[in-house]
Amino acid sequence: MFYIFPIKVGRVPHPHPTPFWDEWSEALQDGRCSPAAGGCRHLLPEDPGGKDQHCGLQLLFLPPSLSFPGQRCWGFLQHGCSGRRPPGADPLSHRQYSRDAEGSWFRSLFVHKVDPRKDAHSNLLSKKETSNLYKIQFHNVKPECLDAYNSLTEEVLPKLHSDADYPCDLVGNWNTWYGEQDQAVHLWRFSGGYPALMDCMNKLKQNKEYLDFRKERSRMLLSRRNQLLLEFSFWNEPLPRQGPNIYELRTYKLKPGTMIEWGNNWARAIKYRQENQEAVGGFFSQIGELYVVHHLWAYKDLQSREETRNAAWRKRGWDENVYYTVPLIRTMESRIMIPLKISPLQ
């Protein structure tokens, strides 16, 4: 939080012609000039020439991150007088900071100039050589129906995956092991982007077997949600792999406006997580809950996960990525998932 205390100062009796800067600094250090004290109570000394002066004193308290250590508060002084400055005062303390100057150093502390972008964030971050669109589904299943749900899913979904008339592919299918319980997660890829998605949806509306499947499935669910995703350009494309593996889906909900910064940091850091082939795919949301990132990892088991993650910390540069990306996160979640029999990612 910033505290701003504008104070107008006129002729004030002062028994000693102490330089203004020195006395102001002392007031800062002993607490007489602080937000808790209600502002700066320090006043300019009387002008020795006996002339009335109209001076303005503005003290801006900066947040702790910009404060000097060892002081309760600090500020920058704006001091303008129509006559002479107080005797003995440091001329630097009376520098005029223009309120209107675009290049002002004082203004630059608080005004962040944003370079205009010529393209959407999604185009800057996603792969340009492909037009793949991904859909992730989260199905919360009634506990007593999970086995029946899995059996029904394994019967119907592979038919869509193998049918050339449907421009969609199964990427992975899982049950959550650790995290939200009795949950199924499905990841689809639509080759051709939004037109492929709409083509597939329109065809499914005419597919009687699929409509019966949805009706039967609805009796087993407590809730469901989905998101449309794009893949980060610097991540691997998720390809089928042999098992057995466990999968970790790490979900990060970012602060709005931070996706580019997230991508820039991870583009440099992903190399630290490639040695054991654990990186499966990285995605960010386009429709559904926004500013959501999903990272998908594969490990042989939980012990392998622990060892792989610890090894990353011994690589120079990984700690820097964590340092710069953690402040961008609002919430984060980890799911450990077991693949279903039909999942191309085993």
mmCIF file of C-alpha atoms in Angstrom:
data_model
loop_
_atom_site.group_PDB
_atom_site.id
_atom_site.type_symbol
_atom_site.label_atom_id
_atom_site.label_comp_id
_atom_site.label_asym_id
_atom_site.label_seq_id
_atom_site.Cartn_x
_atom_site.Cartn_y
_atom_site.Cartn_z
ATOM 1 C CA MET A 1 0.000 0.000 0.000
ATOM 2 C CA PHE A 2 1.213 3.505 -0.770
ATOM 3 C CA TYR A 3 0.720 6.378 1.653
ATOM 4 C CA ILE A 4 0.767 9.912 0.235
ATOM 5 C CA PHE A 5 0.793 12.911 2.530
ATOM 6 C CA PRO A 6 0.658 16.307 0.784
ATOM 7 C CA ILE A 7 1.459 19.171 3.199
ATOM 8 C CA LYS A 8 1.591 22.895 2.540
ATOM 9 C CA VAL A 9 4.120 24.776 4.620
ATOM 10 C CA GLY A 10 4.447 28.532 5.176
ATOM 11 C CA ARG A 11 6.475 30.751 7.536
ATOM 12 C CA VAL A 12 7.188 28.882 10.705
ATOM 13 C CA PRO A 13 9.347 30.059 13.629
ATOM 14 C CA HIS A 14 12.403 27.930 14.069
ATOM 15 C CA PRO A 15 14.994 28.588 16.749
ATOM 16 C CA HIS A 16 17.875 27.001 14.885
ATOM 17 C CA PRO A 17 18.650 27.173 11.158
ATOM 18 C CA THR A 18 19.125 23.404 10.914
ATOM 19 C CA PRO A 19 19.287 22.247 7.285
ATOM 20 C CA PHE A 20 15.920 20.982 6.218
ATOM 21 C CA TRP A 21 17.208 17.717 4.765
ATOM 22 C CA ASP A 22 18.983 16.728 8.004
ATOM 23 C CA GLU A 23 15.978 17.396 10.192
ATOM 24 C CA TRP A 24 13.618 15.630 7.771
ATOM 25 C CA SER A 25 15.884 12.581 7.782
ATOM 26 C CA GLU A 26 15.921 12.547 11.580
ATOM 27 C CA ALA A 27 12.134 12.760 11.621
ATOM 28 C CA LEU A 28 11.950 9.754 9.357
ATOM 29 C CA GLN A 29 14.224 7.703 11.551
ATOM 30 C CA ASP A 30 12.703 8.500 14.922
ATOM 31 C CA GLY A 31 9.139 7.893 13.724
ATOM 32 C CA ARG A 32 7.854 11.472 13.805
ATOM 33 C CA CYS A 33 7.415 11.245 10.063
ATOM 34 C CA SER A 34 5.579 8.006 9.366
ATOM 35 C CA PRO A 35 2.184 6.730 8.228
ATOM 36 C CA ALA A 36 1.395 5.770 11.826
ATOM 37 C CA ALA A 37 2.139 9.316 12.946
ATOM 38 C CA GLY A 38 -0.396 10.674 10.483
ATOM 39 C CA GLY A 39 2.085 12.078 8.022
ATOM 40 C CA CYS A 40 5.186 14.194 8.236
ATOM 41 C CA ARG A 41 5.036 16.739 11.015
ATOM 42 C CA HIS A 42 8.332 18.313 10.064
ATOM 43 C CA LEU A 43 8.079 21.941 8.942
ATOM 44 C CA LEU A 44 10.432 24.162 7.059
ATOM 45 C CA PRO A 45 12.452 26.653 9.116
ATOM 46 C CA GLU A 46 11.719 30.380 8.909
ATOM 47 C CA ASP A 47 13.312 32.086 5.954
ATOM 48 C CA PRO A 48 16.141 34.220 7.363
ATOM 49 C CA GLY A 49 15.255 37.016 4.991
ATOM 50 C CA GLY A 50 11.950 37.522 6.791
ATOM 51 C CA LYS A 51 9.894 37.130 3.621
ATOM 52 C CA ASP A 52 6.747 35.066 3.503
ATOM 53 C CA GLN A 53 7.279 31.925 1.524
ATOM 54 C CA HIS A 54 4.745 29.544 0.021
ATOM 55 C CA CYS A 55 6.318 26.128 -0.095
ATOM 56 C CA GLY A 56 4.915 22.725 -0.850
ATOM 57 C CA LEU A 57 6.113 19.550 0.767
ATOM 58 C CA GLN A 58 4.995 16.193 -0.559
ATOM 59 C CA LEU A 59 6.199 13.017 1.082
ATOM 60 C CA LEU A 60 5.520 9.708 -0.589
ATOM 61 C CA PHE A 61 5.943 6.596 1.506
ATOM 62 C CA LEU A 62 7.070 3.647 -0.533
ATOM 63 C CA PRO A 63 6.242 -0.010 0.137
ATOM 64 C CA PRO A 64 8.811 -2.080 2.085
ATOM 65 C CA SER A 65 10.195 -3.587 -1.109
ATOM 66 C CA LEU A 66 11.465 -0.147 -2.153
ATOM 67 C CA SER A 67 12.434 1.103 1.308
ATOM 68 C CA PHE A 68 15.943 1.412 2.603
ATOM 69 C CA PRO A 69 16.767 -1.095 5.374
ATOM 70 C CA GLY A 70 16.972 0.126 8.942
ATOM 71 C CA GLN A 71 14.344 2.834 8.607
ATOM 72 C CA ARG A 72 10.689 2.837 9.490
ATOM 73 C CA CYS A 73 9.784 4.694 6.340
ATOM 74 C CA TRP A 74 11.338 6.534 3.483
ATOM 75 C CA GLY A 75 10.132 8.845 0.820
ATOM 76 C CA PHE A 76 11.000 11.152 -1.983
ATOM 77 C CA LEU A 77 10.636 14.845 -1.455
ATOM 78 C CA GLN A 78 9.013 17.286 -3.775
ATOM 79 C CA HIS A 79 9.760 20.757 -2.477
ATOM 80 C CA GLY A 80 8.983 23.879 -4.452
ATOM 81 C CA CYS A 81 9.316 27.440 -3.107
ATOM 82 C CA SER A 82 8.733 30.808 -4.686
ATOM 83 C CA GLY A 83 11.758 32.300 -2.914
ATOM 84 C CA ARG A 84 15.095 31.035 -1.741
ATOM 85 C CA ARG A 85 15.510 27.571 -0.296
ATOM 86 C CA PRO A 86 16.281 27.203 3.446
ATOM 87 C CA PRO A 87 19.886 27.998 4.334
ATOM 88 C CA GLY A 88 22.244 25.046 4.455
ATOM 89 C CA ALA A 89 19.802 22.722 2.742
ATOM 90 C CA ASP A 90 21.202 20.253 0.264
ATOM 91 C CA PRO A 91 20.310 21.543 -3.211
ATOM 92 C CA LEU A 92 19.443 18.003 -4.239
ATOM 93 C CA SER A 93 16.595 18.015 -1.758
ATOM 94 C CA HIS A 94 14.950 20.817 -3.720
ATOM 95 C CA ARG A 95 15.141 19.302 -7.158
ATOM 96 C CA GLN A 96 12.006 19.959 -9.110
ATOM 97 C CA TYR A 97 10.290 16.804 -10.329
ATOM 98 C CA SER A 98 7.981 17.656 -13.204
ATOM 99 C CA ARG A 99 4.535 16.141 -12.860
ATOM 100 C CA ASP A 100 3.939 16.305 -16.557
ATOM 101 C CA ALA A 101 7.263 15.182 -18.003
ATOM 102 C CA GLU A 102 6.870 11.809 -19.653
ATOM 103 C CA GLY A 103 10.505 10.934 -19.031
ATOM 104 C CA SER A 104 10.442 11.871 -15.355
ATOM 105 C CA TRP A 105 12.455 9.536 -13.143
ATOM 106 C CA PHE A 106 9.914 9.994 -10.366
ATOM 107 C CA ARG A 107 7.056 9.054 -12.692
ATOM 108 C CA SER A 108 8.971 6.051 -13.974
ATOM 109 C CA LEU A 109 8.813 4.489 -10.512
ATOM 110 C CA PHE A 110 5.059 4.052 -10.784
ATOM 111 C CA VAL A 111 4.088 4.248 -14.452
ATOM 112 C CA HIS A 112 4.721 1.030 -16.355
ATOM 113 C CA LYS A 113 4.878 1.617 -20.093
ATOM 114 C CA VAL A 114 3.374 -1.295 -21.966
ATOM 115 C CA ASP A 115 4.585 -1.983 -25.456
ATOM 116 C CA PRO A 116 1.647 -2.474 -27.820
ATOM 117 C CA ARG A 117 1.289 -6.059 -28.990
ATOM 118 C CA LYS A 118 0.434 -6.923 -32.562
ATOM 119 C CA ASP A 119 -1.027 -10.353 -31.828
ATOM 120 C CA ALA A 120 -3.079 -12.250 -29.245
ATOM 121 C CA HIS A 121 -1.314 -14.033 -26.424
ATOM 122 C CA SER A 122 -2.616 -17.358 -27.694
ATOM 123 C CA ASN A 123 -0.847 -16.830 -31.039
ATOM 124 C CA LEU A 124 2.376 -15.798 -29.335
ATOM 125 C CA LEU A 125 2.459 -18.839 -27.039
ATOM 126 C CA SER A 126 0.967 -21.699 -29.064
ATOM 127 C CA LYS A 127 2.494 -23.821 -31.807
ATOM 128 C CA LYS A 128 2.175 -22.193 -35.213
ATOM 129 C CA GLU A 129 3.116 -25.276 -37.222
ATOM 130 C CA THR A 130 0.008 -27.117 -35.991
ATOM 131 C CA SER A 131 -3.598 -26.086 -35.500
ATOM 132 C CA ASN A 132 -4.408 -28.577 -32.768
ATOM 133 C CA LEU A 133 -7.094 -27.769 -30.246
ATOM 134 C CA TYR A 134 -7.407 -29.781 -27.035
ATOM 135 C CA LYS A 135 -10.357 -30.448 -24.789
ATOM 136 C CA ILE A 136 -9.926 -31.620 -21.214
ATOM 137 C CA GLN A 137 -12.893 -33.103 -19.345
ATOM 138 C CA PHE A 138 -13.275 -33.581 -15.610
ATOM 139 C CA HIS A 139 -16.055 -35.979 -14.596
ATOM 140 C CA ASN A 140 -16.911 -36.386 -10.918
ATOM 141 C CA VAL A 141 -18.452 -39.839 -10.665
ATOM 142 C CA LYS A 142 -20.716 -41.255 -7.992
ATOM 143 C CA PRO A 143 -18.423 -43.470 -5.880
ATOM 144 C CA GLU A 144 -20.600 -46.542 -6.331
ATOM 145 C CA CYS A 145 -20.639 -46.062 -10.132
ATOM 146 C CA LEU A 146 -16.946 -45.640 -10.901
ATOM 147 C CA ASP A 147 -16.371 -49.189 -12.149
ATOM 148 C CA ALA A 148 -19.488 -49.082 -14.335
ATOM 149 C CA TYR A 149 -18.457 -45.659 -15.653
ATOM 150 C CA ASN A 150 -14.997 -46.944 -16.614
ATOM 151 C CA SER A 151 -16.466 -49.969 -18.380
ATOM 152 C CA LEU A 152 -18.920 -47.850 -20.350
ATOM 153 C CA THR A 153 -16.199 -45.369 -21.298
ATOM 154 C CA GLU A 154 -13.829 -48.096 -22.439
ATOM 155 C CA GLU A 155 -16.545 -49.519 -24.661
ATOM 156 C CA VAL A 156 -17.598 -46.363 -26.520
ATOM 157 C CA LEU A 157 -14.731 -43.833 -26.653
ATOM 158 C CA PRO A 158 -12.248 -45.995 -28.632
ATOM 159 C CA LYS A 159 -14.786 -46.168 -31.481
ATOM 160 C CA LEU A 160 -14.686 -42.384 -31.835
ATOM 161 C CA HIS A 161 -10.921 -42.426 -31.641
ATOM 162 C CA SER A 162 -10.553 -44.950 -34.466
ATOM 163 C CA ASP A 163 -13.281 -43.582 -36.756
ATOM 164 C CA ALA A 164 -11.707 -41.485 -39.532
ATOM 165 C CA ASP A 165 -14.953 -39.520 -39.970
ATOM 166 C CA TYR A 166 -14.429 -37.899 -36.591
ATOM 167 C CA PRO A 167 -11.493 -35.437 -36.538
ATOM 168 C CA CYS A 168 -10.720 -36.155 -32.876
ATOM 169 C CA ASP A 169 -8.174 -38.342 -31.108
ATOM 170 C CA LEU A 170 -7.951 -39.627 -27.577
ATOM 171 C CA VAL A 171 -4.772 -38.336 -25.964
ATOM 172 C CA GLY A 172 -5.251 -39.796 -22.499
ATOM 173 C CA ASN A 173 -7.847 -41.163 -20.082
ATOM 174 C CA TRP A 174 -7.311 -41.458 -16.356
ATOM 175 C CA ASN A 175 -8.829 -41.955 -12.934
ATOM 176 C CA THR A 176 -7.534 -39.685 -10.192
ATOM 177 C CA TRP A 177 -5.546 -41.582 -7.606
ATOM 178 C CA TYR A 178 -4.431 -38.720 -5.344
ATOM 179 C CA GLY A 179 -6.330 -35.466 -5.464
ATOM 180 C CA GLU A 180 -10.046 -35.208 -6.074
ATOM 181 C CA GLN A 181 -11.401 -38.724 -5.611
ATOM 182 C CA ASP A 182 -13.767 -40.696 -7.874
ATOM 183 C CA GLN A 183 -12.864 -38.483 -10.786
ATOM 184 C CA ALA A 184 -12.196 -39.294 -14.443
ATOM 185 C CA VAL A 185 -10.054 -37.060 -16.650
ATOM 186 C CA HIS A 186 -10.136 -37.233 -20.462
ATOM 187 C CA LEU A 187 -7.907 -35.318 -22.865
ATOM 188 C CA TRP A 188 -8.925 -35.013 -26.557
ATOM 189 C CA ARG A 189 -7.123 -33.527 -29.533
ATOM 190 C CA PHE A 190 -8.949 -31.939 -32.486
ATOM 191 C CA SER A 191 -6.667 -31.759 -35.502
ATOM 192 C CA GLY A 192 -7.772 -28.693 -37.393
ATOM 193 C CA GLY A 193 -8.741 -26.432 -34.499
ATOM 194 C CA TYR A 194 -12.221 -25.019 -33.996
ATOM 195 C CA PRO A 195 -13.611 -26.180 -37.381
ATOM 196 C CA ALA A 196 -12.650 -29.751 -36.475
ATOM 197 C CA LEU A 197 -14.306 -29.383 -33.085
ATOM 198 C CA MET A 198 -17.569 -28.138 -34.578
ATOM 199 C CA ASP A 199 -17.525 -30.822 -37.261
ATOM 200 C CA CYS A 200 -17.121 -33.484 -34.606
ATOM 201 C CA MET A 201 -19.846 -32.050 -32.372
ATOM 202 C CA ASN A 202 -22.335 -31.854 -35.243
ATOM 203 C CA LYS A 203 -21.676 -35.462 -36.232
ATOM 204 C CA LEU A 204 -22.039 -36.690 -32.646
ATOM 205 C CA LYS A 205 -25.502 -35.142 -32.477
ATOM 206 C CA GLN A 206 -26.536 -37.634 -35.169
ATOM 207 C CA ASN A 207 -24.758 -40.613 -33.592
ATOM 208 C CA LYS A 208 -27.410 -42.678 -31.795
ATOM 209 C CA GLU A 209 -24.895 -44.891 -30.009
ATOM 210 C CA TYR A 210 -23.112 -41.853 -28.608
ATOM 211 C CA LEU A 211 -26.392 -40.225 -27.520
ATOM 212 C CA ASP A 212 -27.362 -43.409 -25.669
ATOM 213 C CA PHE A 213 -23.898 -43.432 -24.102
ATOM 214 C CA ARG A 214 -24.324 -39.867 -22.826
ATOM 215 C CA LYS A 215 -27.738 -40.666 -21.369
ATOM 216 C CA GLU A 216 -26.406 -43.720 -19.541
ATOM 217 C CA ARG A 217 -23.326 -41.815 -18.387
ATOM 218 C CA SER A 218 -25.390 -38.953 -16.957
ATOM 219 C CA ARG A 219 -26.895 -41.288 -14.364
ATOM 220 C CA MET A 220 -23.429 -41.994 -13.003
ATOM 221 C CA LEU A 221 -22.143 -38.438 -12.681
ATOM 222 C CA LEU A 222 -22.287 -35.901 -9.890
ATOM 223 C CA SER A 223 -20.863 -33.073 -11.998
ATOM 224 C CA ARG A 224 -18.686 -32.423 -15.013
ATOM 225 C CA ARG A 225 -16.762 -29.546 -16.557
ATOM 226 C CA ASN A 226 -14.420 -28.999 -19.466
ATOM 227 C CA GLN A 227 -11.970 -26.531 -20.966
ATOM 228 C CA LEU A 228 -10.641 -25.888 -24.454
ATOM 229 C CA LEU A 229 -6.862 -25.665 -24.490
ATOM 230 C CA LEU A 230 -3.930 -24.780 -26.702
ATOM 231 C CA GLU A 231 -0.497 -26.336 -26.287
ATOM 232 C CA PHE A 232 2.576 -24.269 -25.455
ATOM 233 C CA SER A 233 4.991 -24.015 -28.360
ATOM 234 C CA PHE A 234 8.003 -25.067 -26.268
ATOM 235 C CA TRP A 235 6.425 -28.223 -24.781
ATOM 236 C CA ASN A 236 6.443 -31.710 -26.253
ATOM 237 C CA GLU A 237 3.393 -32.753 -28.181
ATOM 238 C CA PRO A 238 1.715 -35.522 -26.143
ATOM 239 C CA LEU A 239 2.362 -38.779 -27.960
ATOM 240 C CA PRO A 240 1.345 -42.341 -27.025
ATOM 241 C CA ARG A 241 3.778 -44.041 -24.676
ATOM 242 C CA GLN A 242 4.184 -47.475 -23.211
ATOM 243 C CA GLY A 243 3.563 -48.106 -19.539
ATOM 244 C CA PRO A 244 3.207 -48.717 -16.807
ATOM 245 C CA ASN A 245 3.358 -45.075 -15.693
ATOM 246 C CA ILE A 246 1.612 -42.798 -13.295
ATOM 247 C CA TYR A 247 0.740 -39.311 -14.475
ATOM 248 C CA GLU A 248 0.750 -36.024 -12.649
ATOM 249 C CA LEU A 249 -1.480 -33.206 -13.827
ATOM 250 C CA ARG A 250 -0.318 -29.961 -12.238
ATOM 251 C CA THR A 251 -2.862 -27.165 -12.659
ATOM 252 C CA TYR A 252 -1.898 -23.521 -12.110
ATOM 253 C CA LYS A 253 -4.415 -20.698 -11.982
ATOM 254 C CA LEU A 254 -2.501 -17.566 -12.865
ATOM 255 C CA LYS A 255 -3.106 -13.919 -12.156
ATOM 256 C CA PRO A 256 -4.724 -12.275 -15.204
ATOM 257 C CA GLY A 257 -2.164 -10.696 -17.501
ATOM 258 C CA THR A 258 0.744 -12.974 -16.546
ATOM 259 C CA MET A 259 0.535 -15.695 -19.191
ATOM 260 C CA ILE A 260 3.271 -14.224 -21.408
ATOM 261 C CA GLU A 261 5.649 -13.944 -18.460
ATOM 262 C CA TRP A 262 4.844 -17.527 -17.465
ATOM 263 C CA GLY A 263 5.570 -18.728 -20.984
ATOM 264 C CA ASN A 264 8.834 -16.816 -21.246
ATOM 265 C CA ASN A 265 10.174 -18.372 -18.050
ATOM 266 C CA TRP A 266 9.065 -21.918 -18.818
ATOM 267 C CA ALA A 267 10.439 -21.731 -22.358
ATOM 268 C CA ARG A 268 13.891 -21.422 -20.769
ATOM 269 C CA ALA A 269 13.274 -23.896 -17.954
ATOM 270 C CA ILE A 270 11.623 -26.860 -19.697
ATOM 271 C CA LYS A 271 15.054 -28.206 -20.690
ATOM 272 C CA TYR A 272 15.730 -28.986 -17.025
ATOM 273 C CA ARG A 273 12.810 -31.439 -17.014
ATOM 274 C CA GLN A 274 13.500 -33.394 -20.200
ATOM 275 C CA GLU A 275 16.278 -35.804 -19.256
ATOM 276 C CA ASN A 276 13.987 -38.565 -17.975
ATOM 277 C CA GLN A 277 11.307 -37.980 -20.623
ATOM 278 C CA GLU A 278 8.878 -37.001 -17.900
ATOM 279 C CA ALA A 279 7.438 -33.964 -19.738
ATOM 280 C CA VAL A 280 4.293 -35.082 -21.607
ATOM 281 C CA GLY A 281 2.495 -31.843 -22.499
ATOM 282 C CA GLY A 282 1.834 -28.265 -21.482
ATOM 283 C CA PHE A 283 -1.435 -26.433 -22.164
ATOM 284 C CA PHE A 284 -3.221 -23.181 -21.405
ATOM 285 C CA SER A 285 -6.952 -22.508 -21.418
ATOM 286 C CA GLN A 286 -8.830 -20.683 -24.167
ATOM 287 C CA ILE A 287 -12.449 -21.341 -23.220
ATOM 288 C CA GLY A 288 -13.751 -22.231 -19.784
ATOM 289 C CA GLU A 289 -11.879 -20.947 -16.767
ATOM 290 C CA LEU A 290 -9.225 -18.601 -18.138
ATOM 291 C CA TYR A 291 -5.571 -18.106 -17.205
ATOM 292 C CA VAL A 292 -5.315 -21.782 -16.313
ATOM 293 C CA VAL A 293 -2.185 -23.774 -17.150
ATOM 294 C CA HIS A 294 -1.953 -27.579 -17.159
ATOM 295 C CA HIS A 295 1.386 -29.400 -17.101
ATOM 296 C CA LEU A 296 1.240 -33.156 -17.642
ATOM 297 C CA TRP A 297 4.127 -35.345 -16.403
ATOM 298 C CA ALA A 298 4.787 -39.091 -16.503
ATOM 299 C CA TYR A 299 6.742 -41.123 -13.925
ATOM 300 C CA LYS A 300 7.339 -44.781 -13.308
ATOM 301 C CA ASP A 301 6.077 -44.474 -9.742
ATOM 302 C CA LEU A 302 5.892 -42.005 -6.859
ATOM 303 C CA GLN A 303 9.512 -42.654 -5.842
ATOM 304 C CA SER A 304 10.666 -41.889 -9.375
ATOM 305 C CA ARG A 305 8.650 -38.688 -9.261
ATOM 306 C CA GLU A 306 10.368 -37.648 -6.038
ATOM 307 C CA GLU A 307 13.851 -38.364 -7.373
ATOM 308 C CA THR A 308 13.224 -36.615 -10.691
ATOM 309 C CA ARG A 309 11.867 -33.483 -9.069
ATOM 310 C CA ASN A 310 14.742 -33.345 -6.572
ATOM 311 C CA ALA A 311 17.256 -33.708 -9.398
ATOM 312 C CA ALA A 312 15.817 -30.598 -11.092
ATOM 313 C CA TRP A 313 16.751 -28.501 -8.075
ATOM 314 C CA ARG A 314 20.405 -29.464 -8.497
ATOM 315 C CA LYS A 315 20.463 -27.942 -11.986
ATOM 316 C CA ARG A 316 21.515 -24.353 -12.199
ATOM 317 C CA GLY A 317 18.645 -22.245 -13.519
ATOM 318 C CA TRP A 318 15.711 -24.317 -12.258
ATOM 319 C CA ASP A 319 15.526 -22.394 -8.977
ATOM 320 C CA GLU A 320 15.431 -19.158 -10.956
ATOM 321 C CA ASN A 321 12.399 -20.353 -12.908
ATOM 322 C CA VAL A 322 10.560 -21.188 -9.693
ATOM 323 C CA TYR A 323 11.529 -17.848 -8.166
ATOM 324 C CA TYR A 324 10.079 -15.856 -11.061
ATOM 325 C CA THR A 325 6.934 -17.929 -11.703
ATOM 326 C CA VAL A 326 5.619 -18.533 -8.176
ATOM 327 C CA PRO A 327 4.492 -14.870 -7.780
ATOM 328 C CA LEU A 328 2.354 -15.280 -10.932
ATOM 329 C CA ILE A 329 0.236 -18.065 -9.388
ATOM 330 C CA ARG A 330 -3.067 -17.582 -7.596
ATOM 331 C CA THR A 331 -3.710 -21.273 -6.806
ATOM 332 C CA MET A 332 -2.163 -24.580 -7.823
ATOM 333 C CA GLU A 333 -3.230 -28.213 -7.673
ATOM 334 C CA SER A 334 -1.616 -31.585 -8.244
ATOM 335 C CA ARG A 335 -3.415 -34.761 -9.344
ATOM 336 C CA ILE A 336 -1.779 -38.164 -9.482
ATOM 337 C CA MET A 337 -3.644 -40.218 -12.077
ATOM 338 C CA ILE A 338 -3.772 -43.841 -13.222
ATOM 339 C CA PRO A 339 -4.430 -44.432 -16.954
ATOM 340 C CA LEU A 340 -7.472 -46.401 -18.077
ATOM 341 C CA LYS A 341 -7.021 -49.405 -20.349
ATOM 342 C CA ILE A 342 -8.013 -47.415 -23.427
ATOM 343 C CA SER A 343 -5.613 -44.509 -22.804
ATOM 344 C CA PRO A 344 -2.922 -44.021 -25.474
ATOM 345 C CA LEU A 345 -0.766 -42.691 -22.639
ATOM 346 C CA GLN A 346 -0.008 -45.756 -20.533
#
